[in-house]
Amino acid sequence: MSTSSHPILLAALDLDGTLLNSSGEVSPRTQKVLSEASDRGVVVIPATGRPLASLPPVVAKQPWVHYALTSNGAAVWNLGGDPLGCVYSRYANAAEHETSQPECIVRRCFPVEKAREVYEAFQGLPGGLNLFSDGRALRDTAQQRFFDERFARLAAVKGTEAIQPNDGRFTILRDQSEWMSRHAHEVEKFCMFFHSAKEAQQYLPRFTAIEGVEVVQGAPDNIEVTAAGVNKGESLLALADHLGIPREATLAVGDSENDRAMLEKAGVAAVMANGMEQIRKLADIVSENDNDHDGVAEIFARLGL
């Protein structure tokens, strides 16, 4: 990995701890910088571990958003001229919104038996599990209780993860196991949160021992699993190929372990000042400012975008 002399034509931005500040917002300065880069021909995309339904409206409403990389790379979407409508199309209460249908450019789900193996490994653990499928985040009522408690806890503590209420973006199932029995072939990603980082570390080896999967942590208290070869890096390059953009002209900006693959594969890797120490070691550029002080805008300015 080395700093590319090729002009950047495609920039992929992680959300939590990167594009979004601790209040879950995109600052006015960063909005301006990204819009100007887009006007100059740079394709700027959100690259997130979230499913399409959980792409924050504050991001979907940005004028530079036309594509989105979601579920740690299990899906890449063309959102056309109505990104917010495409996001709303994956809400549980989609009928209450004006919606548009996105085009899925990349979709890489689990093989059926592997999805069932991973799901079984999560059973009985003391956390809340989301299943991501076709852009939706699926929970049952038991899982929702955990996330309601987690939401209340995070709301009282400042952190880099932008919290989101259940305003329709989460689909509540009658029973998660029942859904898995019929839809295991449709799973993009498993995403479990625990009560603490220590608890997540305790159970992490259970998943890294499974063959044929990718395991990352998007936050210290979570574990995320996708199928083998499914990560933000592979999907960033797939979108670059789709758009006719060489790897050398791609930029990745992130802060945590679930950004590792795209930072390793992009032409230029930029890491936030607030990024994990082991992730900062991957960087061609480390911002001086964190996600609460326009670190992304700083990186774009330093690269002349």
mmCIF file of N, CA and C in Angstrom, residues 115-213:
data_model
loop_
_atom_site.group_PDB
_atom_site.id
_atom_site.type_symbol
_atom_site.label_atom_id
_atom_site.label_comp_id
_atom_site.label_asym_id
_atom_site.label_seq_id
_atom_site.Cartn_x
_atom_site.Cartn_y
_atom_site.Cartn_z
ATOM 1 N N ALA A 115 -24.531 -20.230 6.886
ATOM 2 C CA ALA A 115 -25.374 -19.290 7.622
ATOM 3 C C ALA A 115 -25.968 -19.964 8.851
ATOM 4 N N ARG A 116 -26.412 -21.202 8.688
ATOM 5 C CA ARG A 116 -26.995 -21.917 9.827
ATOM 6 C C ARG A 116 -25.953 -22.211 10.891
ATOM 7 N N GLU A 117 -24.733 -22.535 10.474
ATOM 8 C CA GLU A 117 -23.655 -22.802 11.436
ATOM 9 C C GLU A 117 -23.336 -21.550 12.257
ATOM 10 N N VAL A 118 -23.245 -20.413 11.581
ATOM 11 C CA VAL A 118 -22.945 -19.171 12.286
ATOM 12 C C VAL A 118 -24.091 -18.797 13.219
ATOM 13 N N TYR A 119 -25.313 -18.943 12.746
ATOM 14 C CA TYR A 119 -26.475 -18.603 13.574
ATOM 15 C C TYR A 119 -26.493 -19.451 14.849
ATOM 16 N N GLU A 120 -26.191 -20.733 14.715
ATOM 17 C CA GLU A 120 -26.175 -21.613 15.884
ATOM 18 C C GLU A 120 -25.100 -21.182 16.875
ATOM 19 N N ALA A 121 -23.968 -20.684 16.348
ATOM 20 C CA ALA A 121 -22.889 -20.240 17.233
ATOM 21 C C ALA A 121 -23.294 -19.036 18.069
ATOM 22 N N PHE A 122 -24.237 -18.250 17.584
ATOM 23 C CA PHE A 122 -24.712 -17.087 18.327
ATOM 24 C C PHE A 122 -25.756 -17.445 19.384
ATOM 25 N N GLN A 123 -26.370 -18.622 19.249
ATOM 26 C CA GLN A 123 -27.471 -18.962 20.142
ATOM 27 C C GLN A 123 -26.993 -19.107 21.586
ATOM 28 N N GLY A 124 -27.753 -18.512 22.505
ATOM 29 C CA GLY A 124 -27.460 -18.605 23.927
ATOM 30 C C GLY A 124 -26.483 -17.567 24.438
ATOM 31 N N LEU A 125 -25.928 -16.743 23.539
ATOM 32 C CA LEU A 125 -24.988 -15.728 23.990
ATOM 33 C C LEU A 125 -25.739 -14.517 24.550
ATOM 34 N N PRO A 126 -25.151 -13.816 25.505
ATOM 35 C CA PRO A 126 -25.839 -12.715 26.193
ATOM 36 C C PRO A 126 -25.735 -11.389 25.444
ATOM 37 N N GLY A 127 -26.350 -11.329 24.282
ATOM 38 C CA GLY A 127 -26.302 -10.100 23.498
ATOM 39 C C GLY A 127 -27.520 -9.987 22.616
ATOM 40 N N GLY A 128 -27.485 -9.026 21.715
ATOM 41 C CA GLY A 128 -28.573 -8.815 20.773
ATOM 42 C C GLY A 128 -28.078 -9.045 19.367
ATOM 43 N N LEU A 129 -28.783 -9.871 18.599
ATOM 44 C CA LEU A 129 -28.354 -10.253 17.258
ATOM 45 C C LEU A 129 -29.251 -9.641 16.194
ATOM 46 N N ASN A 130 -28.626 -8.960 15.224
ATOM 47 C CA ASN A 130 -29.311 -8.491 14.024
ATOM 48 C C ASN A 130 -28.946 -9.397 12.862
ATOM 49 N N LEU A 131 -29.930 -9.742 12.046
ATOM 50 C CA LEU A 131 -29.694 -10.407 10.770
ATOM 51 C C LEU A 131 -29.897 -9.373 9.669
ATOM 52 N N PHE A 132 -28.955 -9.258 8.755
ATOM 53 C CA PHE A 132 -29.089 -8.328 7.641
ATOM 54 C C PHE A 132 -29.423 -9.117 6.385
ATOM 55 N N SER A 133 -30.479 -8.699 5.686
ATOM 56 C CA SER A 133 -30.939 -9.407 4.496
ATOM 57 C C SER A 133 -31.646 -8.451 3.560
ATOM 58 N N ASP A 134 -31.211 -8.417 2.302
ATOM 59 C CA ASP A 134 -31.816 -7.559 1.282
ATOM 60 C C ASP A 134 -31.963 -6.123 1.765
ATOM 61 N N GLY A 135 -30.953 -5.645 2.461
ATOM 62 C CA GLY A 135 -30.958 -4.266 2.924
ATOM 63 C C GLY A 135 -31.704 -4.029 4.212
ATOM 64 N N ARG A 136 -32.269 -5.071 4.800
ATOM 65 C CA ARG A 136 -33.062 -4.919 6.019
ATOM 66 C C ARG A 136 -32.292 -5.408 7.243
ATOM 67 N N ALA A 137 -32.625 -4.845 8.405
ATOM 68 C CA ALA A 137 -32.101 -5.295 9.691
ATOM 69 C C ALA A 137 -33.230 -6.003 10.425
ATOM 70 N N LEU A 138 -33.037 -7.283 10.723
ATOM 71 C CA LEU A 138 -34.101 -8.121 11.254
ATOM 72 C C LEU A 138 -33.796 -8.545 12.692
ATOM 73 N N ARG A 139 -34.749 -8.280 13.581
ATOM 74 C CA ARG A 139 -34.669 -8.685 14.988
ATOM 75 C C ARG A 139 -36.001 -9.292 15.381
ATOM 76 N N ASP A 140 -36.017 -10.012 16.481
ATOM 77 C CA ASP A 140 -37.315 -10.362 17.049
ATOM 78 C C ASP A 140 -37.505 -9.583 18.352
ATOM 79 N N THR A 141 -38.611 -9.793 19.017
ATOM 80 C CA THR A 141 -38.928 -8.961 20.181
ATOM 81 C C THR A 141 -37.924 -9.163 21.313
ATOM 82 N N ALA A 142 -37.398 -10.385 21.447
ATOM 83 C CA ALA A 142 -36.405 -10.636 22.496
ATOM 84 C C ALA A 142 -35.138 -9.829 22.217
ATOM 85 N N GLN A 143 -34.714 -9.791 20.953
ATOM 86 C CA GLN A 143 -33.533 -9.005 20.595
ATOM 87 C C GLN A 143 -33.802 -7.516 20.800
ATOM 88 N N GLN A 144 -35.016 -7.087 20.482
ATOM 89 C CA GLN A 144 -35.334 -5.665 20.582
ATOM 90 C C GLN A 144 -35.218 -5.162 22.010
ATOM 91 N N ARG A 145 -35.555 -5.994 22.969
ATOM 92 C CA ARG A 145 -35.427 -5.575 24.362
ATOM 93 C C ARG A 145 -33.973 -5.257 24.695
ATOM 94 N N PHE A 146 -33.053 -6.088 24.220
ATOM 95 C CA PHE A 146 -31.628 -5.821 24.449
ATOM 96 C C PHE A 146 -31.236 -4.487 23.831
ATOM 97 N N PHE A 147 -31.682 -4.241 22.603
ATOM 98 C CA PHE A 147 -31.274 -3.022 21.908
ATOM 99 C C PHE A 147 -31.935 -1.777 22.501
ATOM 100 N N ASP A 148 -33.138 -1.913 23.030
ATOM 101 C CA ASP A 148 -33.755 -0.781 23.728
ATOM 102 C C ASP A 148 -32.903 -0.377 24.929
ATOM 103 N N GLU A 149 -32.425 -1.360 25.679
ATOM 104 C CA GLU A 149 -31.571 -1.085 26.837
ATOM 105 C C GLU A 149 -30.235 -0.494 26.386
ATOM 106 N N ARG A 150 -29.690 -1.027 25.306
ATOM 107 C CA ARG A 150 -28.408 -0.519 24.806
ATOM 108 C C ARG A 150 -28.544 0.922 24.324
ATOM 109 N N PHE A 151 -29.639 1.210 23.635
ATOM 110 C CA PHE A 151 -29.883 2.567 23.144
ATOM 111 C C PHE A 151 -29.919 3.553 24.303
ATOM 112 N N ALA A 152 -30.607 3.180 25.370
ATOM 113 C CA ALA A 152 -30.703 4.065 26.536
ATOM 114 C C ALA A 152 -29.328 4.271 27.170
ATOM 115 N N ARG A 153 -28.531 3.202 27.202
ATOM 116 C CA ARG A 153 -27.204 3.306 27.796
ATOM 117 C C ARG A 153 -26.292 4.201 26.958
ATOM 118 N N LEU A 154 -26.299 4.014 25.643
ATOM 119 C CA LEU A 154 -25.439 4.811 24.772
ATOM 120 C C LEU A 154 -25.867 6.271 24.734
ATOM 121 N N ALA A 155 -27.155 6.515 24.882
ATOM 122 C CA ALA A 155 -27.645 7.893 24.839
ATOM 123 C C ALA A 155 -27.079 8.718 25.985
ATOM 124 N N ALA A 156 -26.671 8.022 27.050
ATOM 125 C CA ALA A 156 -26.165 8.722 28.224
ATOM 126 C C ALA A 156 -24.644 8.856 28.225
ATOM 127 N N VAL A 157 -23.984 8.227 27.237
ATOM 128 C CA VAL A 157 -22.519 8.228 27.193
ATOM 129 C C VAL A 157 -22.057 8.678 25.824
ATOM 130 N N LYS A 158 -21.161 9.657 25.780
ATOM 131 C CA LYS A 158 -20.625 10.118 24.508
ATOM 132 C C LYS A 158 -19.692 9.066 23.936
ATOM 133 N N GLY A 159 -19.842 8.774 22.658
ATOM 134 C CA GLY A 159 -18.958 7.823 21.987
ATOM 135 C C GLY A 159 -18.935 8.094 20.504
ATOM 136 N N THR A 160 -18.176 7.286 19.751
ATOM 137 C CA THR A 160 -18.081 7.528 18.298
ATOM 138 C C THR A 160 -19.180 6.829 17.526
ATOM 139 N N GLU A 161 -19.915 5.920 18.163
ATOM 140 C CA GLU A 161 -20.979 5.221 17.443
ATOM 141 C C GLU A 161 -22.252 6.056 17.455
ATOM 142 N N ALA A 162 -22.780 6.331 16.259
ATOM 143 C CA ALA A 162 -24.005 7.114 16.152
ATOM 144 C C ALA A 162 -25.202 6.218 16.439
ATOM 145 N N ILE A 163 -25.924 6.508 17.511
ATOM 146 C CA ILE A 163 -27.053 5.667 17.885
ATOM 147 C C ILE A 163 -28.281 6.051 17.073
ATOM 148 N N GLN A 164 -29.119 5.038 16.825
ATOM 149 C CA GLN A 164 -30.318 5.259 16.023
ATOM 150 C C GLN A 164 -31.524 4.633 16.712
ATOM 151 N N PRO A 165 -32.621 5.350 16.816
ATOM 152 C CA PRO A 165 -33.825 4.785 17.413
ATOM 153 C C PRO A 165 -34.505 3.824 16.442
ATOM 154 N N ASN A 166 -35.426 3.031 16.967
ATOM 155 C CA ASN A 166 -36.200 2.169 16.086
ATOM 156 C C ASN A 166 -37.379 2.966 15.537
ATOM 157 N N ASP A 167 -37.116 3.691 14.454
ATOM 158 C CA ASP A 167 -38.163 4.510 13.845
ATOM 159 C C ASP A 167 -38.729 3.833 12.605
ATOM 160 N N GLY A 168 -38.537 2.546 12.484
ATOM 161 C CA GLY A 168 -39.008 1.801 11.319
ATOM 162 C C GLY A 168 -37.876 1.154 10.564
ATOM 163 N N ARG A 169 -36.642 1.575 10.824
ATOM 164 C CA ARG A 169 -35.515 1.027 10.057
ATOM 165 C C ARG A 169 -35.174 -0.399 10.465
ATOM 166 N N PHE A 170 -35.690 -0.860 11.624
ATOM 167 C CA PHE A 170 -35.492 -2.237 12.042
ATOM 168 C C PHE A 170 -36.791 -3.005 11.863
ATOM 169 N N THR A 171 -36.702 -4.172 11.242
ATOM 170 C CA THR A 171 -37.871 -5.025 11.039
ATOM 171 C C THR A 171 -37.941 -6.022 12.190
ATOM 172 N N ILE A 172 -39.041 -6.002 12.929
ATOM 173 C CA ILE A 172 -39.204 -6.868 14.093
ATOM 174 C C ILE A 172 -39.931 -8.141 13.667
ATOM 175 N N LEU A 173 -39.235 -9.263 13.783
ATOM 176 C CA LEU A 173 -39.786 -10.559 13.417
ATOM 177 C C LEU A 173 -40.559 -11.165 14.578
ATOM 178 N N ARG A 174 -41.481 -12.055 14.261
ATOM 179 C CA ARG A 174 -42.144 -12.800 15.333
ATOM 180 C C ARG A 174 -41.141 -13.713 16.023
ATOM 181 N N ASP A 175 -40.291 -14.353 15.230
ATOM 182 C CA ASP A 175 -39.302 -15.266 15.791
ATOM 183 C C ASP A 175 -38.118 -15.365 14.827
ATOM 184 N N GLN A 176 -36.932 -15.004 15.304
ATOM 185 C CA GLN A 176 -35.750 -14.985 14.449
ATOM 186 C C GLN A 176 -35.396 -16.386 13.925
ATOM 187 N N SER A 177 -35.513 -17.395 14.787
ATOM 188 C CA SER A 177 -35.180 -18.760 14.376
ATOM 189 C C SER A 177 -36.123 -19.261 13.296
ATOM 190 N N GLU A 178 -37.374 -18.895 13.416
ATOM 191 C CA GLU A 178 -38.346 -19.281 12.391
ATOM 192 C C GLU A 178 -37.963 -18.664 11.042
ATOM 193 N N TRP A 179 -37.564 -17.384 11.063
ATOM 194 C CA TRP A 179 -37.151 -16.730 9.820
ATOM 195 C C TRP A 179 -35.936 -17.437 9.239
ATOM 196 N N MET A 180 -34.948 -17.775 10.065
ATOM 197 C CA MET A 180 -33.743 -18.450 9.591
ATOM 198 C C MET A 180 -34.052 -19.799 8.960
ATOM 199 N N SER A 181 -35.064 -20.484 9.451
ATOM 200 C CA SER A 181 -35.388 -21.804 8.910
ATOM 201 C C SER A 181 -35.828 -21.725 7.458
ATOM 202 N N ARG A 182 -36.310 -20.566 7.052
ATOM 203 C CA ARG A 182 -36.802 -20.404 5.675
ATOM 204 C C ARG A 182 -35.935 -19.504 4.801
ATOM 205 N N HIS A 183 -35.069 -18.697 5.419
ATOM 206 C CA HIS A 183 -34.359 -17.663 4.653
ATOM 207 C C HIS A 183 -32.850 -17.661 4.861
ATOM 208 N N ALA A 184 -32.285 -18.775 5.292
ATOM 209 C CA ALA A 184 -30.850 -18.806 5.579
ATOM 210 C C ALA A 184 -30.012 -18.417 4.361
ATOM 211 N N HIS A 185 -30.523 -18.675 3.176
ATOM 212 C CA HIS A 185 -29.779 -18.359 1.941
ATOM 213 C C HIS A 185 -29.792 -16.864 1.616
ATOM 214 N N GLU A 186 -30.523 -16.068 2.398
ATOM 215 C CA GLU A 186 -30.660 -14.644 2.119
ATOM 216 C C GLU A 186 -29.876 -13.758 3.100
ATOM 217 N N VAL A 187 -29.066 -14.347 3.960
ATOM 218 C CA VAL A 187 -28.378 -13.578 4.992
ATOM 219 C C VAL A 187 -27.133 -12.898 4.427
ATOM 220 N N GLU A 188 -27.087 -11.568 4.558
ATOM 221 C CA GLU A 188 -25.910 -10.789 4.173
ATOM 222 C C GLU A 188 -24.868 -10.787 5.285
ATOM 223 N N LYS A 189 -25.336 -10.621 6.519
ATOM 224 C CA LYS A 189 -24.413 -10.458 7.640
ATOM 225 C C LYS A 189 -25.116 -10.744 8.955
ATOM 226 N N PHE A 190 -24.346 -11.270 9.906
ATOM 227 C CA PHE A 190 -24.782 -11.376 11.297
ATOM 228 C C PHE A 190 -24.063 -10.292 12.085
ATOM 229 N N CYS A 191 -24.787 -9.614 12.958
ATOM 230 C CA CYS A 191 -24.193 -8.536 13.742
ATOM 231 C C CYS A 191 -24.728 -8.600 15.170
ATOM 232 N N MET A 192 -23.847 -8.985 16.102
ATOM 233 C CA MET A 192 -24.264 -9.090 17.497
ATOM 234 C C MET A 192 -23.537 -8.064 18.347
ATOM 235 N N PHE A 193 -24.288 -7.453 19.247
ATOM 236 C CA PHE A 193 -23.719 -6.550 20.244
ATOM 237 C C PHE A 193 -23.839 -7.198 21.622
ATOM 238 N N PHE A 194 -22.836 -6.921 22.460
ATOM 239 C CA PHE A 194 -22.784 -7.474 23.807
ATOM 240 C C PHE A 194 -22.881 -6.352 24.837
ATOM 241 N N HIS A 195 -22.884 -6.721 26.107
ATOM 242 C CA HIS A 195 -22.993 -5.724 27.170
ATOM 243 C C HIS A 195 -21.700 -4.942 27.354
ATOM 244 N N SER A 196 -20.579 -5.516 26.920
ATOM 245 C CA SER A 196 -19.289 -4.863 27.126
ATOM 246 C C SER A 196 -18.277 -5.367 26.105
ATOM 247 N N ALA A 197 -17.179 -4.625 25.964
ATOM 248 C CA ALA A 197 -16.079 -5.058 25.098
ATOM 249 C C ALA A 197 -15.458 -6.352 25.627
ATOM 250 N N LYS A 198 -15.372 -6.475 26.937
ATOM 251 C CA LYS A 198 -14.806 -7.682 27.538
ATOM 252 C C LYS A 198 -15.621 -8.905 27.167
ATOM 253 N N GLU A 199 -16.925 -8.764 27.183
ATOM 254 C CA GLU A 199 -17.808 -9.871 26.837
ATOM 255 C C GLU A 199 -17.644 -10.250 25.364
ATOM 256 N N ALA A 200 -17.526 -9.256 24.486
ATOM 257 C CA ALA A 200 -17.319 -9.531 23.071
ATOM 258 C C ALA A 200 -16.011 -10.283 22.857
ATOM 259 N N GLN A 201 -14.947 -9.860 23.537
ATOM 260 C CA GLN A 201 -13.660 -10.537 23.413
ATOM 261 C C GLN A 201 -13.741 -11.979 23.902
ATOM 262 N N GLN A 202 -14.551 -12.213 24.894
ATOM 263 C CA GLN A 202 -14.707 -13.563 25.434
ATOM 264 C C GLN A 202 -15.255 -14.524 24.384
ATOM 265 N N TYR A 203 -16.196 -14.028 23.558
ATOM 266 C CA TYR A 203 -16.859 -14.907 22.599
ATOM 267 C C TYR A 203 -16.274 -14.830 21.189
ATOM 268 N N LEU A 204 -15.388 -13.887 20.944
ATOM 269 C CA LEU A 204 -14.818 -13.722 19.600
ATOM 270 C C LEU A 204 -14.176 -15.002 19.063
ATOM 271 N N PRO A 205 -13.388 -15.756 19.854
ATOM 272 C CA PRO A 205 -12.756 -16.973 19.327
ATOM 273 C C PRO A 205 -13.746 -18.011 18.808
ATOM 274 N N ARG A 206 -14.953 -17.999 19.344
ATOM 275 C CA ARG A 206 -15.984 -18.940 18.874
ATOM 276 C C ARG A 206 -16.247 -18.742 17.385
ATOM 277 N N PHE A 207 -16.124 -17.504 16.907
ATOM 278 C CA PHE A 207 -16.439 -17.202 15.515
ATOM 279 C C PHE A 207 -15.203 -17.215 14.617
ATOM 280 N N THR A 208 -14.073 -16.781 15.147
ATOM 281 C CA THR A 208 -12.851 -16.839 14.339
ATOM 282 C C THR A 208 -12.446 -18.284 14.067
ATOM 283 N N ALA A 209 -12.956 -19.227 14.859
ATOM 284 C CA ALA A 209 -12.652 -20.645 14.644
ATOM 285 C C ALA A 209 -13.498 -21.263 13.534
ATOM 286 N N ILE A 210 -14.533 -20.576 13.108
ATOM 287 C CA ILE A 210 -15.396 -21.104 12.045
ATOM 288 C C ILE A 210 -14.724 -20.899 10.686
ATOM 289 N N GLU A 211 -14.609 -21.942 9.901
ATOM 290 C CA GLU A 211 -14.012 -21.832 8.580
ATOM 291 C C GLU A 211 -15.019 -21.254 7.588
ATOM 292 N N GLY A 212 -14.502 -20.509 6.603
ATOM 293 C CA GLY A 212 -15.360 -20.019 5.529
ATOM 294 C C GLY A 212 -16.156 -18.784 5.865
ATOM 295 N N VAL A 213 -15.657 -17.980 6.830
ATOM 296 C CA VAL A 213 -16.339 -16.728 7.161
ATOM 297 C C VAL A 213 -15.307 -15.635 7.399
#
